[in-house]
PDB file of N, CA and C in Angstrom:
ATOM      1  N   UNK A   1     -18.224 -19.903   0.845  1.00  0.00           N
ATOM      2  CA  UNK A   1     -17.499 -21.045   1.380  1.00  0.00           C
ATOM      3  C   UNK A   1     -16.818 -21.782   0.237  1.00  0.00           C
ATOM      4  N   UNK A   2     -15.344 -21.505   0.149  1.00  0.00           N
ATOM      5  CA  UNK A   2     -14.870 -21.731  -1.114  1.00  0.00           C
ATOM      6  C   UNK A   2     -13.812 -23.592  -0.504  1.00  0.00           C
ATOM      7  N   UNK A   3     -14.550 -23.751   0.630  1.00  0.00           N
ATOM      8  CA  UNK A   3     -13.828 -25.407   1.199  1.00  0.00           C
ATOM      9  C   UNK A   3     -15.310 -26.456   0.580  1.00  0.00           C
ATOM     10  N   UNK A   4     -16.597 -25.980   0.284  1.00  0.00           N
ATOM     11  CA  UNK A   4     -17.444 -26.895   0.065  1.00  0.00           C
ATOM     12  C   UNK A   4     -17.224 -27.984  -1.017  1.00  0.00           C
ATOM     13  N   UNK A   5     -17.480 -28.901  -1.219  1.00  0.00           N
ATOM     14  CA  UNK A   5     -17.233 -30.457  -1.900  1.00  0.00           C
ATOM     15  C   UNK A   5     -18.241 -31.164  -2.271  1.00  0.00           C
ATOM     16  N   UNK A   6     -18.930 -31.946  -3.489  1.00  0.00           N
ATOM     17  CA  UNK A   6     -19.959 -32.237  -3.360  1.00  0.00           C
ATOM     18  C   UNK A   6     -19.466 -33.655  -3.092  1.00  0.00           C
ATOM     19  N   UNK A   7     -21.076 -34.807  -2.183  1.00  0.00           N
ATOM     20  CA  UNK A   7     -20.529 -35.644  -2.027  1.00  0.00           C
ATOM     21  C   UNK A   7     -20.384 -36.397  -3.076  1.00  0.00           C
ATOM     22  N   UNK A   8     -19.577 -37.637  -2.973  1.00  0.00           N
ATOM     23  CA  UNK A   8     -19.352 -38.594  -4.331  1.00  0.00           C
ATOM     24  C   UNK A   8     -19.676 -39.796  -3.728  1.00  0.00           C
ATOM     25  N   UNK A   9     -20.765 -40.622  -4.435  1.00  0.00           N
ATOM     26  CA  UNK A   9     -21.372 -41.543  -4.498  1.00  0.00           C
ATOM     27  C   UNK A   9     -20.946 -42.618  -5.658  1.00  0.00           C
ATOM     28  N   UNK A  10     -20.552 -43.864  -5.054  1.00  0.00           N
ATOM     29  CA  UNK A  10     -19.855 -44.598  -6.241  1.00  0.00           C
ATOM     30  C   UNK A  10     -20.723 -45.556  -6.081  1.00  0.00           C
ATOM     31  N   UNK A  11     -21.529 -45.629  -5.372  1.00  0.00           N
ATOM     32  CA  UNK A  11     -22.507 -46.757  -5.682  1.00  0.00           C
ATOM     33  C   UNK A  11     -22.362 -48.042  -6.068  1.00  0.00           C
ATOM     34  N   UNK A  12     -23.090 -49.022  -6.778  1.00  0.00           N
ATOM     35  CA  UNK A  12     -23.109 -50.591  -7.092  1.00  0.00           C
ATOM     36  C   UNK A  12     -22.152 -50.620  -8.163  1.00  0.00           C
ATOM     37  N   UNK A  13     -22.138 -49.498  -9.305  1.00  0.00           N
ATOM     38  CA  UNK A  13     -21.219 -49.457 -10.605  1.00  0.00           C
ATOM     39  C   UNK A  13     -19.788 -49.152 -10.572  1.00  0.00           C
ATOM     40  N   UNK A  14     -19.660 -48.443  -8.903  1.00  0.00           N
ATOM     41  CA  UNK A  14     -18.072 -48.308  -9.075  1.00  0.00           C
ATOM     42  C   UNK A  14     -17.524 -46.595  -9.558  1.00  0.00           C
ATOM     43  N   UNK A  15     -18.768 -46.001 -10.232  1.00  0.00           N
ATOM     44  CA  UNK A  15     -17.976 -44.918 -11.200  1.00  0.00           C
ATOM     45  C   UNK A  15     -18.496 -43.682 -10.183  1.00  0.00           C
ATOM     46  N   UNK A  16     -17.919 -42.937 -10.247  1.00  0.00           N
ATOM     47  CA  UNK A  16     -18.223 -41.612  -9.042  1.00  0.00           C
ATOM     48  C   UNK A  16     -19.577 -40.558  -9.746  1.00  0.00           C
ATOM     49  N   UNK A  17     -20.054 -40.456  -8.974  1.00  0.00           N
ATOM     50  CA  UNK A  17     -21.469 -39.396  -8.897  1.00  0.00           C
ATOM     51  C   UNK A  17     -21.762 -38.441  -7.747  1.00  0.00           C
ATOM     52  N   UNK A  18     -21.483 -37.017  -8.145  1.00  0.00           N
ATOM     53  CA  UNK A  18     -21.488 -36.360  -7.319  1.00  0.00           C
ATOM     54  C   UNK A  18     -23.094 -36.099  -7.149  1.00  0.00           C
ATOM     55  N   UNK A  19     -23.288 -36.047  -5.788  1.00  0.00           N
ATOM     56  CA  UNK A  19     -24.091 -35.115  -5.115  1.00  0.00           C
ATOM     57  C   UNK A  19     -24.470 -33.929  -4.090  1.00  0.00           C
ATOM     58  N   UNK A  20     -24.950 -33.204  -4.484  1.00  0.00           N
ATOM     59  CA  UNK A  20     -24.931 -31.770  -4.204  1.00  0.00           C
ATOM     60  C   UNK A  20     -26.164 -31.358  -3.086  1.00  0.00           C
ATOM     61  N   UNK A  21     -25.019 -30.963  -1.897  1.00  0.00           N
ATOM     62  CA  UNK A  21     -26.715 -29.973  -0.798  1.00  0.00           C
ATOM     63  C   UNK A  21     -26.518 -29.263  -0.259  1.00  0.00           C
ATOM     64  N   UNK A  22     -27.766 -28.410  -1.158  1.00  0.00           N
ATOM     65  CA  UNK A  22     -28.255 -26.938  -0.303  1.00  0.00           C
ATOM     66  C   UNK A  22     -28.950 -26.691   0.521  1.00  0.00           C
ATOM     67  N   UNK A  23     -28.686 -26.305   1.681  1.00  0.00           N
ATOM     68  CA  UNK A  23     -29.541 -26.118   2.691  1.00  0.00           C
ATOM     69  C   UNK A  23     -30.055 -24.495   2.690  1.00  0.00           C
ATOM     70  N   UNK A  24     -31.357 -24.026   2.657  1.00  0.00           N
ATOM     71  CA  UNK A  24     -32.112 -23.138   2.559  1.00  0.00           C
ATOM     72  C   UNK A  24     -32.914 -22.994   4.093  1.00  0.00           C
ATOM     73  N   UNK A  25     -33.781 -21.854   4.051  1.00  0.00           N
ATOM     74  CA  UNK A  25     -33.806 -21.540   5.479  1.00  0.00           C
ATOM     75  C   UNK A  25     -35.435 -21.759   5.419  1.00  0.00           C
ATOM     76  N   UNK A  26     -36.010 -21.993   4.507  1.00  0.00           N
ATOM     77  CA  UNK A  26     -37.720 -22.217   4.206  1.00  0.00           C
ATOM     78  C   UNK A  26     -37.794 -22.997   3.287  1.00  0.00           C
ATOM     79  N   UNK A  27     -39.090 -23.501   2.922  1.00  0.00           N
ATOM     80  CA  UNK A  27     -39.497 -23.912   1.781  1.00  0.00           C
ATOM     81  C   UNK A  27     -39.356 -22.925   0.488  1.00  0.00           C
ATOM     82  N   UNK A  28     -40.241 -21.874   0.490  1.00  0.00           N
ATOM     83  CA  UNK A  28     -40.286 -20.856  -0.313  1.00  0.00           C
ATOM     84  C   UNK A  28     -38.815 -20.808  -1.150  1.00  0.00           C
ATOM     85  N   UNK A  29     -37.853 -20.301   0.030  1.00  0.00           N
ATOM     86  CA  UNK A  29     -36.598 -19.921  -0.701  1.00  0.00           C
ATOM     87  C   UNK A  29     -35.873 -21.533  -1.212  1.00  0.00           C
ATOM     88  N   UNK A  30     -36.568 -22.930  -0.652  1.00  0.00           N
ATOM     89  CA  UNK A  30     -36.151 -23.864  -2.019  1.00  0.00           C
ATOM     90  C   UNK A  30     -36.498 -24.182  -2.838  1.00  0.00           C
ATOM     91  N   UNK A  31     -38.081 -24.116  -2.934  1.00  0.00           N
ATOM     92  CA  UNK A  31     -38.408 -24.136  -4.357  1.00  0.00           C
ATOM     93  C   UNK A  31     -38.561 -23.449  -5.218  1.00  0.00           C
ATOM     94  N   UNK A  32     -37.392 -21.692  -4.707  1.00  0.00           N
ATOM     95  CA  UNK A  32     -37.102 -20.802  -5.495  1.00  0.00           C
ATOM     96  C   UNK A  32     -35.912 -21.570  -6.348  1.00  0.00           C
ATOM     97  N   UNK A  33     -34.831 -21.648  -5.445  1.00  0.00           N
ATOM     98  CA  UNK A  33     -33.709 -22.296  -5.889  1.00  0.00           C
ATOM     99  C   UNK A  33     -33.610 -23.577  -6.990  1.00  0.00           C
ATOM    100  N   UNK A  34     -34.486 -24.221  -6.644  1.00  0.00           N
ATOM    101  CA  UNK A  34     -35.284 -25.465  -7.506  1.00  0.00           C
ATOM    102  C   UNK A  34     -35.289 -25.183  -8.908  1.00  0.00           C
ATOM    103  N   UNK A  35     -36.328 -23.601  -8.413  1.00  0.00           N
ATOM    104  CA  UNK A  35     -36.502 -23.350  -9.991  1.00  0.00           C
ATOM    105  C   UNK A  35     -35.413 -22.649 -10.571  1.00  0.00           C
ATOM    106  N   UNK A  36     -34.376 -22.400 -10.304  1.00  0.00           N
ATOM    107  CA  UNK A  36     -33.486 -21.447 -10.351  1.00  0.00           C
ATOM    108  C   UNK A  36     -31.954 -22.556 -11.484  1.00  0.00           C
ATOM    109  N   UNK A  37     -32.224 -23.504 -10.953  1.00  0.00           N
ATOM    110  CA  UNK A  37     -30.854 -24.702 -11.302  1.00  0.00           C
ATOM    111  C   UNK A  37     -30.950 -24.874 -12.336  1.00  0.00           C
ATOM    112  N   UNK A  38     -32.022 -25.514 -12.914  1.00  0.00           N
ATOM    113  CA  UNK A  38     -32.072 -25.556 -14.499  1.00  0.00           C
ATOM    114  C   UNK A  38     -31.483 -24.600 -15.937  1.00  0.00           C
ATOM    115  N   UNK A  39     -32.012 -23.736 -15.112  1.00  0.00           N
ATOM    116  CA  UNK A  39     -32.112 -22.078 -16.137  1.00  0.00           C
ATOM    117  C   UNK A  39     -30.031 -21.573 -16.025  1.00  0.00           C
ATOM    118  N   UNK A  40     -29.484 -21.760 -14.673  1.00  0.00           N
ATOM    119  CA  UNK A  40     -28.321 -20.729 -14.154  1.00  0.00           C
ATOM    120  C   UNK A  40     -27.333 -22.463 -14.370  1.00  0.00           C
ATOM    121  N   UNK A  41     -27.754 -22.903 -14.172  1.00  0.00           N
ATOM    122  CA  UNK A  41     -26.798 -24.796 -14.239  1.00  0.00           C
ATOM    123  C   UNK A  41     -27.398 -25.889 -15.340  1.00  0.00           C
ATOM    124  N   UNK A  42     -28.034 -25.478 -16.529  1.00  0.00           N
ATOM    125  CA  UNK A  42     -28.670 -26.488 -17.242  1.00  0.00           C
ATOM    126  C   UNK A  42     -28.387 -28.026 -16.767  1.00  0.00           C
ATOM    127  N   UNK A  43     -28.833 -28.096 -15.355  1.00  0.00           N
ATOM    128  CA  UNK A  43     -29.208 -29.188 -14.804  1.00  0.00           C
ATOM    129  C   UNK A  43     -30.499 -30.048 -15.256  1.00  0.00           C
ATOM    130  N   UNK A  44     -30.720 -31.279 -15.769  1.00  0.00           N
ATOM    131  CA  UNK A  44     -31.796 -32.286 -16.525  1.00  0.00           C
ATOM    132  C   UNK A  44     -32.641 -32.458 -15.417  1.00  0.00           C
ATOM    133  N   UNK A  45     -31.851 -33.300 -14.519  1.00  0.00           N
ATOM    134  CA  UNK A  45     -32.711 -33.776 -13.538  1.00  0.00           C
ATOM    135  C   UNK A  45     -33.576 -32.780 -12.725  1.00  0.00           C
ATOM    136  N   UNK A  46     -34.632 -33.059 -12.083  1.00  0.00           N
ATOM    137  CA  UNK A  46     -35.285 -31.955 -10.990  1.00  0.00           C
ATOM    138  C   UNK A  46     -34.627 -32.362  -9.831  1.00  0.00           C
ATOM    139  N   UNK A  47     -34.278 -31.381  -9.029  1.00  0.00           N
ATOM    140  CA  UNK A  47     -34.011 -31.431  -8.098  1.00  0.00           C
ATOM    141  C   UNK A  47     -34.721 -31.982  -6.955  1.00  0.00           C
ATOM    142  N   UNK A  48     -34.384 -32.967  -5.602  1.00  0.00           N
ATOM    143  CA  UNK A  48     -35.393 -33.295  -4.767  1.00  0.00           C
ATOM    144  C   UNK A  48     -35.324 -32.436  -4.029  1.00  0.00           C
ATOM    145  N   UNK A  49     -36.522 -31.385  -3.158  1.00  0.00           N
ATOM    146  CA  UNK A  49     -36.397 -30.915  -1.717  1.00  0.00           C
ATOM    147  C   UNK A  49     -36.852 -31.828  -1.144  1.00  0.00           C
ATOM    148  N   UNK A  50     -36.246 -31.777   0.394  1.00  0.00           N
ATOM    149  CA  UNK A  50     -36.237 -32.476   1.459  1.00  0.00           C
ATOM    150  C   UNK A  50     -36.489 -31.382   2.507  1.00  0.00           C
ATOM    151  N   UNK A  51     -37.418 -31.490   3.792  1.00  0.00           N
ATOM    152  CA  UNK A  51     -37.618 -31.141   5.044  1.00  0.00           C
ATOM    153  C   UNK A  51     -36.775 -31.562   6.099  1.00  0.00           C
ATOM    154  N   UNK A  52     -36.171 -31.033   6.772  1.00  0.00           N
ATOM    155  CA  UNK A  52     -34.938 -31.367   7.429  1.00  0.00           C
ATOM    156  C   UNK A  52     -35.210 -30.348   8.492  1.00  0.00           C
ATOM    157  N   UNK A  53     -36.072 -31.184   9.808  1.00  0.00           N
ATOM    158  CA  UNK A  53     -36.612 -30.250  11.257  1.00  0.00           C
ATOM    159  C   UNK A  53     -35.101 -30.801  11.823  1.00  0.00           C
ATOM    160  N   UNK A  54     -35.091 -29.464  12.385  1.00  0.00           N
ATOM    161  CA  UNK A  54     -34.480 -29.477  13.246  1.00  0.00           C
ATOM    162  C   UNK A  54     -34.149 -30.131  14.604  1.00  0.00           C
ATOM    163  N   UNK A  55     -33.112 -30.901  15.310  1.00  0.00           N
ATOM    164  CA  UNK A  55     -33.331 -31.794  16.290  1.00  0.00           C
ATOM    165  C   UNK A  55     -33.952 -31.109  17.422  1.00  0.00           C
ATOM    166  N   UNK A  56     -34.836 -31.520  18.163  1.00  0.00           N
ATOM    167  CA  UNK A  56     -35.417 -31.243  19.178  1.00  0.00           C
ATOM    168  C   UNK A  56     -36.911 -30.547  18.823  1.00  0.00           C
ATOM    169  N   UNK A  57     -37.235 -30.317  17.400  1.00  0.00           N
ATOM    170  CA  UNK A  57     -38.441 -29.398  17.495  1.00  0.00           C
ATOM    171  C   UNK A  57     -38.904 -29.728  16.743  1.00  0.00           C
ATOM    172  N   UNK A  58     -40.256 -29.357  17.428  1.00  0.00           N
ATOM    173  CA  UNK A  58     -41.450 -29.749  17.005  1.00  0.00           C
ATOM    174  C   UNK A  58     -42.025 -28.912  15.565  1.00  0.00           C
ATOM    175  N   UNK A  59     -41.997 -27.155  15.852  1.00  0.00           N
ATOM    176  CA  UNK A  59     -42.968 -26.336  15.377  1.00  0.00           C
ATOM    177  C   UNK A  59     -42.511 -26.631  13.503  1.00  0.00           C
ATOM    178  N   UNK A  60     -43.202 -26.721  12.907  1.00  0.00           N
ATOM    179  CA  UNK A  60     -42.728 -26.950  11.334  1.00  0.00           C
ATOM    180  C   UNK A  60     -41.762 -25.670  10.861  1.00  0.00           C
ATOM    181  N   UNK A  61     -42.280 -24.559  12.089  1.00  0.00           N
ATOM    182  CA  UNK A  61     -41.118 -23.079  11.404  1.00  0.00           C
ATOM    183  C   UNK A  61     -39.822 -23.547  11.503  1.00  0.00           C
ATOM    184  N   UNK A  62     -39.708 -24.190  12.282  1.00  0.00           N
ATOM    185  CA  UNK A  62     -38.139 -25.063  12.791  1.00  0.00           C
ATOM    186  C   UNK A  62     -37.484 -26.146  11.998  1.00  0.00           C
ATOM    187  N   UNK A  63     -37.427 -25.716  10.721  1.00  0.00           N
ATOM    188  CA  UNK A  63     -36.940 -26.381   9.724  1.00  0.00           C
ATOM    189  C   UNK A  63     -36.440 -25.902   8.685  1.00  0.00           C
ATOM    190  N   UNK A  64     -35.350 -26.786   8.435  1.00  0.00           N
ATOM    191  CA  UNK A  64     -34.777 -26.499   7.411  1.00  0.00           C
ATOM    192  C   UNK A  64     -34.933 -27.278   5.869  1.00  0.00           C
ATOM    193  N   UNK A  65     -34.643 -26.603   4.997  1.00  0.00           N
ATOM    194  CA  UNK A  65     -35.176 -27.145   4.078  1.00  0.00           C
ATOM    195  C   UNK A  65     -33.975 -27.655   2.917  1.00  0.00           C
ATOM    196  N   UNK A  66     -34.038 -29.012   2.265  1.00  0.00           N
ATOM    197  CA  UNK A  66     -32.745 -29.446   1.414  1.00  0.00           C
ATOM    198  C   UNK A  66     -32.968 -29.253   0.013  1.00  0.00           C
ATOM    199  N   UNK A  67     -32.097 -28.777  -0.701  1.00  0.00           N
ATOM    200  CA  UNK A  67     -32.346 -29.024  -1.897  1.00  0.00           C
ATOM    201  C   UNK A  67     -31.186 -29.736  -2.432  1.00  0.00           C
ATOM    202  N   UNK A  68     -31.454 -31.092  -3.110  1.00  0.00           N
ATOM    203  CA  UNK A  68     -30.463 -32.402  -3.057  1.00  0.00           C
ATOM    204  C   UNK A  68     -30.423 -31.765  -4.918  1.00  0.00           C
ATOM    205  N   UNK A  69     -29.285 -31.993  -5.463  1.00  0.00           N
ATOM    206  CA  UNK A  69     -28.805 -31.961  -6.720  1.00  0.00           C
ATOM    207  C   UNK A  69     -27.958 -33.374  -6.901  1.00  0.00           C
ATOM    208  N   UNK A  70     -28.341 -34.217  -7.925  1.00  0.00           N
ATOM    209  CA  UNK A  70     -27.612 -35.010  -8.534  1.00  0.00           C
ATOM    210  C   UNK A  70     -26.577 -34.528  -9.764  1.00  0.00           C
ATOM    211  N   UNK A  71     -25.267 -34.957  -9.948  1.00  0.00           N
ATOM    212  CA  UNK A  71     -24.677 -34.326 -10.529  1.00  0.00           C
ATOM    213  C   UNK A  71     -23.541 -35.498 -11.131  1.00  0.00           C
ATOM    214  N   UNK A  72     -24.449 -36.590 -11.814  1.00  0.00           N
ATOM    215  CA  UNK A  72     -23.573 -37.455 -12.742  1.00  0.00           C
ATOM    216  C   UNK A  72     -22.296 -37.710 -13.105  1.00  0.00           C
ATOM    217  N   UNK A  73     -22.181 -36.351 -13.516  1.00  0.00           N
ATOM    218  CA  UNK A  73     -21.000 -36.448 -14.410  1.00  0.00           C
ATOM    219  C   UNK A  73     -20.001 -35.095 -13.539  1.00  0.00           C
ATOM    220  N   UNK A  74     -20.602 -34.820 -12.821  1.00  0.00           N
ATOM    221  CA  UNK A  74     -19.568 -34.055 -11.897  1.00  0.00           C
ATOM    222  C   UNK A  74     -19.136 -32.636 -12.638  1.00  0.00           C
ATOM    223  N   UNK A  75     -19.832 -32.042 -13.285  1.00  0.00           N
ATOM    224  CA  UNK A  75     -19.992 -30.566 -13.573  1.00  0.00           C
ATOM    225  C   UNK A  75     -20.181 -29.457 -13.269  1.00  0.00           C
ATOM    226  N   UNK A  76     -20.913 -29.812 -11.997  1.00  0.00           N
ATOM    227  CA  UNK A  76     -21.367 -28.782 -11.111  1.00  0.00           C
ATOM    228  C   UNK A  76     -20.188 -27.744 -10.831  1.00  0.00           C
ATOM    229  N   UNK A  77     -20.148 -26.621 -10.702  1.00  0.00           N
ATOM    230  CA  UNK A  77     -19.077 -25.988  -9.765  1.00  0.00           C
ATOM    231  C   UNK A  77     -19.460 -25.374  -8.438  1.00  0.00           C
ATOM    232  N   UNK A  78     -19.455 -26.483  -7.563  1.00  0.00           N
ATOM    233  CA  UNK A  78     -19.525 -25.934  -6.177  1.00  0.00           C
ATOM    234  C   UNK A  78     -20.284 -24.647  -5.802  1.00  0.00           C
ATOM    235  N   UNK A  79     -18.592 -23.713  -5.837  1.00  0.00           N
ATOM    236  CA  UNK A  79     -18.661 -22.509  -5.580  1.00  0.00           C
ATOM    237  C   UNK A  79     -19.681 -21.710  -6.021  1.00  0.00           C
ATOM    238  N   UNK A  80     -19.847 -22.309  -7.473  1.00  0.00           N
ATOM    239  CA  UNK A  80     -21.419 -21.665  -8.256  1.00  0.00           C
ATOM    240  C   UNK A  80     -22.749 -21.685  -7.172  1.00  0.00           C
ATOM    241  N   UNK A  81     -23.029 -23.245  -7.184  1.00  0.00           N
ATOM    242  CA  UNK A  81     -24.092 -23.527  -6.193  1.00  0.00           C
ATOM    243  C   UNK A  81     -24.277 -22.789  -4.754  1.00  0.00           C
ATOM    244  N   UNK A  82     -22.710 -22.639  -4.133  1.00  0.00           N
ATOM    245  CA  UNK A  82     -22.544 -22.050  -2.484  1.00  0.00           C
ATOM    246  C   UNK A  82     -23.329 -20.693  -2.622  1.00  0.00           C
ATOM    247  N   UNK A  83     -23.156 -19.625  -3.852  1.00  0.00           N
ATOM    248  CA  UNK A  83     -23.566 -18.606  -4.249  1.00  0.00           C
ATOM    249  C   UNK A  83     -25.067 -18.649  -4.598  1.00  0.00           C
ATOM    250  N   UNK A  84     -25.540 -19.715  -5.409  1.00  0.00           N
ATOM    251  CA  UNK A  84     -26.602 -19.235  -5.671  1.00  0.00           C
ATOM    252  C   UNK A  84     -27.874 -19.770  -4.280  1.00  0.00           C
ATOM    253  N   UNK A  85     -27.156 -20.474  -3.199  1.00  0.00           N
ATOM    254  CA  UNK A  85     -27.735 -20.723  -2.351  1.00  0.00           C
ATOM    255  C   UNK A  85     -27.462 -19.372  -0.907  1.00  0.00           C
ATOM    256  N   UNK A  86     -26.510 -19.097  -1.410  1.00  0.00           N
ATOM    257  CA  UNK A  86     -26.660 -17.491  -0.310  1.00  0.00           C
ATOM    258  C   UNK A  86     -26.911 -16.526  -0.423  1.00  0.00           C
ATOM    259  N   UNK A  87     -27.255 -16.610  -2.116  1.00  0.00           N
ATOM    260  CA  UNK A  87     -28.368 -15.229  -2.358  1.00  0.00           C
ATOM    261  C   UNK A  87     -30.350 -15.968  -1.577  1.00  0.00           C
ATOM    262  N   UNK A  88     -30.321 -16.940  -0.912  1.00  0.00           N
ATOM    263  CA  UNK A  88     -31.656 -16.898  -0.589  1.00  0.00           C
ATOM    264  C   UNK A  88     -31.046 -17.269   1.006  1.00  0.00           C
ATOM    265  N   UNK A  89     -30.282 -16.661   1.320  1.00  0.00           N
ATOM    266  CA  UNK A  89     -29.422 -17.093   3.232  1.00  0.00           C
ATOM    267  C   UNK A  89     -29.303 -18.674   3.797  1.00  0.00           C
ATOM    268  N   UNK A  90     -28.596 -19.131   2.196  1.00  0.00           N
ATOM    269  CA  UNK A  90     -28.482 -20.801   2.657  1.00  0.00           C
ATOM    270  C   UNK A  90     -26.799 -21.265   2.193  1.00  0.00           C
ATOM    271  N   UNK A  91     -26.712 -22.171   1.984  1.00  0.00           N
ATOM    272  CA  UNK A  91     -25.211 -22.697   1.825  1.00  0.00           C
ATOM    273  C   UNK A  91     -25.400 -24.218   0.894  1.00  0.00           C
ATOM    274  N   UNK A  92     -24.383 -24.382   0.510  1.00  0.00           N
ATOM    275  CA  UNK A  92     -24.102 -25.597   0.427  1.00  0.00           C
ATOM    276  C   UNK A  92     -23.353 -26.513   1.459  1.00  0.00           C
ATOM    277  N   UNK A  93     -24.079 -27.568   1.727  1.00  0.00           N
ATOM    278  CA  UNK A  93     -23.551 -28.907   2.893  1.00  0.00           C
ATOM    279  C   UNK A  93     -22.033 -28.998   2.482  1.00  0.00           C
ATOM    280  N   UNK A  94     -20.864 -28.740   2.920  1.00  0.00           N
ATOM    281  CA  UNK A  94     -19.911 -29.417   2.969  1.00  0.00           C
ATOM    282  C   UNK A  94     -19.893 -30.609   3.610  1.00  0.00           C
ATOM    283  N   UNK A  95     -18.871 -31.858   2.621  1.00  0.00           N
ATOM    284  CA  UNK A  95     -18.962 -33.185   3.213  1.00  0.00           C
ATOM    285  C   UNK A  95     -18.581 -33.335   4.694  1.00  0.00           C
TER     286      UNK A  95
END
């Protein structure tokens, strides 16, 4: 998905901060990815996962899982991330 965008957060300071989300199809395959950012994106920060059930359901299999990237200074390249999130059958959130 070469239309994805990360969002930009300008917050209280005014100055733009991108943030970045991958949506993954388990836990497993995000805190693969997790570990994966640092090493392939010499990203500082850790990444947050987030649990993200699905509307209407209950069963915990019925979830999706986030992996939120902060991205300061806006370095990231997207397209990088869209990839390394569909080698585990996930994507990056377009805004």
């Amino acid at each position: 998905m070469s239309d994805n965008v990360p969002v930009i957060d300008e917050g209280l300071t005014g100055s733009p901060h991108a943030r970045h989300i991958l949506v993954l199809p388990d836990r497993d395959a995000a805190e693969e990815v997790a570990e994966a950012l640092p090493e392939r994106f010499g990203i500082a920060q850790e990444p947050q996962l987030v649990r993200d059930a699905l509307a209407g359901e209950d069963d915990a299999e019925d979830a999706q899982w986030l992996v939120v990237v902060e991205d300061p200074a806006g370095r990231l390249d997207p397209t990088a991330l869209d990839a390394l999130a569909d080698e585990y059958d996930g994507w990056l959130e377009a805004e």
